[in-house]
Amino acid sequence: MKPRYEYGTEVRLTRNVRNDGTYPGEEVGTLLVRRGEVGAIYDVGSYLQDQIIYRVFFLEAGKTVGCREEELIRADDPWVPNKFEFREKVYAARTLAMGGEVIAEQGDIGEIEKIVKDETSVSYHVRFHGRVFLMPEAVLTEEPPAEENAESSAH
């Protein structure tokens, strides 16, 4: 096993890192470092003799965490940030239809089931009304959209 990254290499985290019980002072499940943050490698080790583990210091988060090789890319590699996270509640920014069938009205609440990224865009598997659909980020919002037909203030 040869490490892909050297000491001092700046890397970007490609997945959220939550406490699995090995990070002192934080509850299990607590988000430690959010995907997209950049850190520097300052130690390389192994786990169960078959996984390379990097100890990475993330300046913005102020934390040092262990990361598997597949969770890291070089900091200068292409990166498309995502707006939403797994299990996050989202709203339909407008009425959404597929094949003429309305699947979500503007303002309906959905839940992120999966994040789908490629080199240029982010889409999500979103559950609306018990069904899961692949949606581009642009059709979702983190807050209920303002009513399109809202009354303007009296003159």
Short mmCIF file of N, CA, C and O in Angstrom, two decimals, residues 17-104:
data_model
loop_
_atom_site.label_atom_id
_atom_site.label_comp_id
_atom_site.label_asym_id
_atom_site.label_seq_id
_atom_site.Cartn_x
_atom_site.Cartn_y
_atom_site.Cartn_z
N VAL A 17 -17.69 14.39 7.21
CA VAL A 17 -17.13 13.51 8.22
C VAL A 17 -17.87 13.77 9.53
O VAL A 17 -17.90 14.90 10.03
N ARG A 18 -18.47 12.72 10.05
CA ARG A 18 -19.19 12.78 11.32
C ARG A 18 -18.43 11.95 12.35
O ARG A 18 -17.68 11.05 12.01
N ASN A 19 -18.65 12.28 13.62
CA ASN A 19 -17.98 11.54 14.69
C ASN A 19 -18.52 10.11 14.75
O ASN A 19 -19.71 9.90 14.95
N ASP A 20 -17.64 9.15 14.58
CA ASP A 20 -18.01 7.74 14.67
C ASP A 20 -17.77 7.19 16.07
O ASP A 20 -17.81 5.98 16.30
N GLY A 21 -17.50 8.09 17.00
CA GLY A 21 -17.22 7.69 18.38
C GLY A 21 -15.75 7.79 18.74
O GLY A 21 -15.38 7.60 19.89
N THR A 22 -14.91 8.11 17.75
CA THR A 22 -13.48 8.19 18.01
C THR A 22 -12.98 9.61 18.20
O THR A 22 -11.81 9.81 18.52
N TYR A 23 -13.85 10.60 18.01
CA TYR A 23 -13.44 12.00 18.18
C TYR A 23 -13.86 12.46 19.57
O TYR A 23 -15.06 12.52 19.87
N PRO A 24 -12.91 12.78 20.44
CA PRO A 24 -13.24 13.13 21.83
C PRO A 24 -13.98 14.46 21.95
O PRO A 24 -13.73 15.39 21.20
N GLY A 25 -14.92 14.50 22.89
CA GLY A 25 -15.62 15.74 23.21
C GLY A 25 -16.80 16.06 22.33
O GLY A 25 -17.43 17.11 22.50
N GLU A 26 -17.12 15.20 21.39
CA GLU A 26 -18.26 15.43 20.51
C GLU A 26 -19.16 14.20 20.55
O GLU A 26 -18.68 13.08 20.67
N GLU A 27 -20.47 14.40 20.42
CA GLU A 27 -21.42 13.30 20.40
C GLU A 27 -21.25 12.49 19.11
O GLU A 27 -20.90 13.04 18.06
N VAL A 28 -21.54 11.20 19.19
CA VAL A 28 -21.53 10.35 18.00
C VAL A 28 -22.55 10.91 17.01
O VAL A 28 -23.66 11.27 17.37
N GLY A 29 -22.14 11.01 15.75
CA GLY A 29 -23.01 11.54 14.70
C GLY A 29 -22.85 13.02 14.44
O GLY A 29 -23.35 13.54 13.44
N THR A 30 -22.14 13.72 15.31
CA THR A 30 -21.93 15.16 15.13
C THR A 30 -21.10 15.41 13.87
O THR A 30 -20.09 14.75 13.65
N LEU A 31 -21.52 16.38 13.06
CA LEU A 31 -20.75 16.77 11.88
C LEU A 31 -19.46 17.42 12.33
O LEU A 31 -19.47 18.41 13.06
N LEU A 32 -18.34 16.84 11.91
CA LEU A 32 -17.03 17.39 12.28
C LEU A 32 -16.48 18.31 11.20
O LEU A 32 -16.02 19.41 11.49
N VAL A 33 -16.50 17.84 9.95
CA VAL A 33 -15.99 18.63 8.83
C VAL A 33 -16.92 18.41 7.64
O VAL A 33 -17.24 17.27 7.30
N ARG A 34 -17.32 19.50 7.01
CA ARG A 34 -18.24 19.44 5.87
C ARG A 34 -17.48 19.20 4.57
O ARG A 34 -16.38 19.73 4.37
N ARG A 35 -18.09 18.42 3.70
CA ARG A 35 -17.49 18.17 2.38
C ARG A 35 -17.14 19.51 1.72
O ARG A 35 -17.82 20.50 1.90
N GLY A 36 -16.03 19.50 0.99
CA GLY A 36 -15.58 20.70 0.29
C GLY A 36 -14.51 21.47 1.04
O GLY A 36 -13.80 22.27 0.45
N GLU A 37 -14.36 21.22 2.36
CA GLU A 37 -13.34 21.95 3.11
C GLU A 37 -11.96 21.45 2.73
O GLU A 37 -11.75 20.29 2.39
N VAL A 38 -11.00 22.38 2.78
CA VAL A 38 -9.61 22.09 2.42
C VAL A 38 -8.79 21.96 3.69
O VAL A 38 -8.95 22.74 4.64
N GLY A 39 -7.91 20.97 3.70
CA GLY A 39 -7.03 20.75 4.84
C GLY A 39 -5.66 20.32 4.37
O GLY A 39 -5.42 20.15 3.18
N ALA A 40 -4.76 20.12 5.33
CA ALA A 40 -3.39 19.69 5.02
C ALA A 40 -3.10 18.38 5.74
O ALA A 40 -3.41 18.23 6.92
N ILE A 41 -2.48 17.46 5.03
CA ILE A 41 -2.12 16.16 5.60
C ILE A 41 -0.87 16.33 6.45
O ILE A 41 0.10 16.94 6.01
N TYR A 42 -0.94 15.81 7.68
CA TYR A 42 0.28 15.84 8.47
C TYR A 42 0.62 14.51 9.12
O TYR A 42 1.59 14.42 9.87
N ASP A 43 -0.09 13.46 8.76
CA ASP A 43 0.29 12.13 9.20
C ASP A 43 -0.41 11.11 8.30
O ASP A 43 -1.52 11.34 7.83
N VAL A 44 0.26 9.99 8.07
CA VAL A 44 -0.30 8.91 7.26
C VAL A 44 -0.12 7.62 8.04
O VAL A 44 0.95 7.34 8.55
N GLY A 45 -1.21 6.85 8.13
CA GLY A 45 -1.14 5.57 8.83
C GLY A 45 -2.02 4.56 8.12
O GLY A 45 -2.46 4.79 7.00
N SER A 46 -2.27 3.45 8.80
CA SER A 46 -3.15 2.45 8.21
C SER A 46 -4.13 1.94 9.26
O SER A 46 -3.90 2.09 10.46
N TYR A 47 -5.22 1.37 8.78
CA TYR A 47 -6.25 0.80 9.64
C TYR A 47 -6.46 -0.63 9.18
O TYR A 47 -6.71 -0.87 7.98
N LEU A 48 -6.37 -1.57 10.10
CA LEU A 48 -6.53 -2.99 9.80
C LEU A 48 -5.63 -3.47 8.66
O LEU A 48 -5.96 -4.38 7.93
N GLN A 49 -4.53 -2.82 8.49
CA GLN A 49 -3.50 -3.15 7.51
C GLN A 49 -3.97 -3.14 6.06
O GLN A 49 -3.23 -3.57 5.18
N ASP A 50 -5.18 -2.67 5.81
CA ASP A 50 -5.63 -2.64 4.42
C ASP A 50 -6.23 -1.30 3.98
O ASP A 50 -6.67 -1.17 2.85
N GLN A 51 -6.27 -0.32 4.88
CA GLN A 51 -6.78 1.00 4.52
C GLN A 51 -5.79 2.07 4.95
O GLN A 51 -5.33 2.06 6.09
N ILE A 52 -5.48 2.97 4.01
CA ILE A 52 -4.62 4.11 4.37
C ILE A 52 -5.51 5.16 5.00
O ILE A 52 -6.58 5.49 4.49
N ILE A 53 -5.06 5.66 6.14
CA ILE A 53 -5.78 6.72 6.86
C ILE A 53 -4.85 7.94 6.95
O ILE A 53 -3.70 7.82 7.37
N TYR A 54 -5.39 9.08 6.55
CA TYR A 54 -4.64 10.33 6.62
C TYR A 54 -5.16 11.15 7.79
O TYR A 54 -6.37 11.28 7.96
N ARG A 55 -4.25 11.70 8.57
CA ARG A 55 -4.64 12.66 9.59
C ARG A 55 -4.55 14.02 8.93
O ARG A 55 -3.47 14.43 8.47
N VAL A 56 -5.70 14.70 8.83
CA VAL A 56 -5.79 15.96 8.09
C VAL A 56 -6.26 17.06 9.03
O VAL A 56 -7.24 16.89 9.76
N PHE A 57 -5.55 18.19 9.00
CA PHE A 57 -5.96 19.36 9.77
C PHE A 57 -6.76 20.27 8.86
O PHE A 57 -6.27 20.70 7.80
N PHE A 58 -8.00 20.57 9.27
CA PHE A 58 -8.88 21.47 8.52
C PHE A 58 -8.93 22.80 9.26
O PHE A 58 -9.53 22.90 10.34
N LEU A 59 -8.26 23.81 8.71
CA LEU A 59 -8.12 25.11 9.37
C LEU A 59 -9.47 25.77 9.65
O LEU A 59 -9.73 26.22 10.76
N GLU A 60 -10.35 25.81 8.64
CA GLU A 60 -11.65 26.48 8.80
C GLU A 60 -12.48 25.84 9.92
O GLU A 60 -13.10 26.53 10.71
N ALA A 61 -12.46 24.52 9.99
CA ALA A 61 -13.21 23.80 11.04
C ALA A 61 -12.44 23.79 12.36
O ALA A 61 -13.02 23.54 13.41
N GLY A 62 -11.12 24.00 12.27
CA GLY A 62 -10.29 23.96 13.47
C GLY A 62 -10.19 22.56 14.05
O GLY A 62 -10.06 22.39 15.26
N LYS A 63 -10.25 21.56 13.18
CA LYS A 63 -10.25 20.17 13.64
C LYS A 63 -9.26 19.33 12.84
O LYS A 63 -9.02 19.57 11.67
N THR A 64 -8.75 18.30 13.52
CA THR A 64 -7.94 17.29 12.87
C THR A 64 -8.74 16.00 12.89
O THR A 64 -9.21 15.59 13.95
N VAL A 65 -8.93 15.41 11.73
CA VAL A 65 -9.70 14.17 11.64
C VAL A 65 -8.98 13.15 10.77
O VAL A 65 -8.16 13.52 9.92
N GLY A 66 -9.31 11.90 10.98
CA GLY A 66 -8.80 10.83 10.14
C GLY A 66 -9.68 10.67 8.92
O GLY A 66 -10.90 10.64 9.04
N CYS A 67 -9.06 10.58 7.75
CA CYS A 67 -9.81 10.45 6.50
C CYS A 67 -9.25 9.28 5.69
O CYS A 67 -8.04 9.09 5.62
N ARG A 68 -10.16 8.54 5.08
CA ARG A 68 -9.74 7.49 4.16
C ARG A 68 -9.37 8.13 2.82
O ARG A 68 -9.85 9.19 2.47
N GLU A 69 -8.52 7.43 2.08
CA GLU A 69 -8.03 7.96 0.82
C GLU A 69 -9.17 8.32 -0.13
O GLU A 69 -9.14 9.34 -0.81
N GLU A 70 -10.22 7.48 -0.18
CA GLU A 70 -11.32 7.73 -1.13
C GLU A 70 -12.18 8.94 -0.73
O GLU A 70 -13.05 9.36 -1.50
N GLU A 71 -11.95 9.50 0.45
CA GLU A 71 -12.70 10.69 0.89
C GLU A 71 -11.98 11.99 0.54
O GLU A 71 -12.49 13.06 0.83
N LEU A 72 -10.81 11.89 -0.11
CA LEU A 72 -9.99 13.06 -0.38
C LEU A 72 -9.66 13.20 -1.86
O LEU A 72 -9.52 12.21 -2.57
N ILE A 73 -9.53 14.46 -2.29
CA ILE A 73 -8.96 14.79 -3.60
C ILE A 73 -7.98 15.92 -3.37
O ILE A 73 -8.00 16.57 -2.32
N ARG A 74 -7.12 16.17 -4.32
CA ARG A 74 -6.19 17.30 -4.19
C ARG A 74 -7.01 18.59 -4.15
O ARG A 74 -8.03 18.71 -4.83
N ALA A 75 -6.54 19.54 -3.37
CA ALA A 75 -7.28 20.80 -3.19
C ALA A 75 -7.47 21.54 -4.51
O ALA A 75 -8.46 22.25 -4.68
N ASP A 76 -6.54 21.38 -5.44
CA ASP A 76 -6.65 22.10 -6.71
C ASP A 76 -7.38 21.30 -7.80
O ASP A 76 -7.53 21.77 -8.93
N ASP A 77 -7.87 20.10 -7.49
CA ASP A 77 -8.68 19.34 -8.43
C ASP A 77 -10.03 20.02 -8.61
O ASP A 77 -10.50 20.72 -7.70
N PRO A 78 -10.70 19.82 -9.76
CA PRO A 78 -12.02 20.44 -9.96
C PRO A 78 -12.99 20.03 -8.84
O PRO A 78 -13.00 18.88 -8.41
N TRP A 79 -13.81 20.98 -8.41
CA TRP A 79 -14.76 20.74 -7.33
C TRP A 79 -16.02 21.53 -7.58
O TRP A 79 -15.97 22.73 -7.87
N VAL A 80 -17.16 20.87 -7.50
CA VAL A 80 -18.46 21.52 -7.63
C VAL A 80 -19.14 21.40 -6.27
O VAL A 80 -19.47 20.31 -5.82
N PRO A 81 -19.31 22.53 -5.56
CA PRO A 81 -19.96 22.46 -4.25
C PRO A 81 -21.44 22.14 -4.36
O PRO A 81 -22.07 22.46 -5.37
N ASN A 82 -21.98 21.47 -3.35
CA ASN A 82 -23.41 21.20 -3.33
C ASN A 82 -24.07 22.04 -2.24
O ASN A 82 -23.48 22.30 -1.21
N LYS A 83 -25.30 22.43 -2.52
CA LYS A 83 -26.06 23.30 -1.62
C LYS A 83 -26.75 22.52 -0.51
O LYS A 83 -26.92 23.03 0.59
N PHE A 84 -27.15 21.29 -0.78
CA PHE A 84 -27.94 20.50 0.16
C PHE A 84 -27.20 19.24 0.57
O PHE A 84 -26.32 18.77 -0.14
N GLU A 85 -27.61 18.68 1.69
CA GLU A 85 -26.99 17.47 2.24
C GLU A 85 -28.01 16.35 2.36
O GLU A 85 -29.22 16.59 2.38
N PHE A 86 -27.51 15.13 2.49
CA PHE A 86 -28.32 13.94 2.70
C PHE A 86 -29.28 14.15 3.87
O PHE A 86 -28.89 14.68 4.90
N ARG A 87 -30.53 13.77 3.66
CA ARG A 87 -31.62 13.87 4.64
C ARG A 87 -32.10 15.29 4.93
O ARG A 87 -32.95 15.50 5.77
N GLU A 88 -31.56 16.27 4.26
CA GLU A 88 -31.99 17.65 4.47
C GLU A 88 -33.36 17.88 3.83
O GLU A 88 -33.67 17.34 2.77
N LYS A 89 -34.19 18.67 4.51
CA LYS A 89 -35.50 19.04 3.97
C LYS A 89 -35.30 20.17 2.96
O LYS A 89 -34.53 21.10 3.20
N VAL A 90 -36.00 20.07 1.83
CA VAL A 90 -35.94 21.08 0.79
C VAL A 90 -37.36 21.38 0.31
O VAL A 90 -38.29 20.64 0.62
N TYR A 91 -37.49 22.46 -0.44
CA TYR A 91 -38.78 22.86 -0.98
C TYR A 91 -38.69 22.95 -2.50
O TYR A 91 -37.65 23.31 -3.05
N ALA A 92 -39.79 22.64 -3.17
CA ALA A 92 -39.86 22.83 -4.62
C ALA A 92 -39.91 24.33 -4.89
O ALA A 92 -40.77 25.03 -4.37
N ALA A 93 -38.95 24.83 -5.68
CA ALA A 93 -38.89 26.26 -5.99
C ALA A 93 -40.00 26.68 -6.94
O ALA A 93 -40.37 27.85 -7.00
N ARG A 94 -40.54 25.71 -7.66
CA ARG A 94 -41.65 25.95 -8.59
C ARG A 94 -42.41 24.64 -8.75
O ARG A 94 -41.96 23.60 -8.27
N THR A 95 -43.54 24.67 -9.40
CA THR A 95 -44.29 23.44 -9.65
C THR A 95 -43.46 22.55 -10.56
O THR A 95 -42.93 23.01 -11.57
N LEU A 96 -43.35 21.27 -10.18
CA LEU A 96 -42.52 20.32 -10.93
C LEU A 96 -43.41 19.25 -11.54
O LEU A 96 -44.28 18.69 -10.87
N ALA A 97 -43.20 18.99 -12.83
CA ALA A 97 -44.01 17.99 -13.53
C ALA A 97 -43.11 17.08 -14.36
O ALA A 97 -42.02 17.47 -14.76
N MET A 98 -43.60 15.87 -14.57
CA MET A 98 -42.89 14.90 -15.39
C MET A 98 -43.92 14.19 -16.26
O MET A 98 -44.88 13.62 -15.74
N GLY A 99 -43.74 14.26 -17.56
CA GLY A 99 -44.69 13.62 -18.47
C GLY A 99 -46.10 14.16 -18.31
O GLY A 99 -47.06 13.40 -18.45
N GLY A 100 -46.23 15.43 -17.97
CA GLY A 100 -47.54 16.05 -17.79
C GLY A 100 -48.14 15.85 -16.41
O GLY A 100 -49.14 16.46 -16.06
N GLU A 101 -47.53 15.00 -15.57
CA GLU A 101 -48.03 14.75 -14.22
C GLU A 101 -47.29 15.66 -13.23
O GLU A 101 -46.06 15.67 -13.18
N VAL A 102 -48.05 16.42 -12.45
CA VAL A 102 -47.44 17.26 -11.42
C VAL A 102 -46.95 16.35 -10.30
O VAL A 102 -47.72 15.57 -9.74
N ILE A 103 -45.67 16.44 -10.00
CA ILE A 103 -45.10 15.60 -8.95
C ILE A 103 -44.86 16.37 -7.66
O ILE A 103 -44.77 15.78 -6.59
N ALA A 104 -44.79 17.71 -7.77
CA ALA A 104 -44.66 18.55 -6.58
C ALA A 104 -45.11 19.96 -6.94
O ALA A 104 -44.71 20.50 -7.97
#
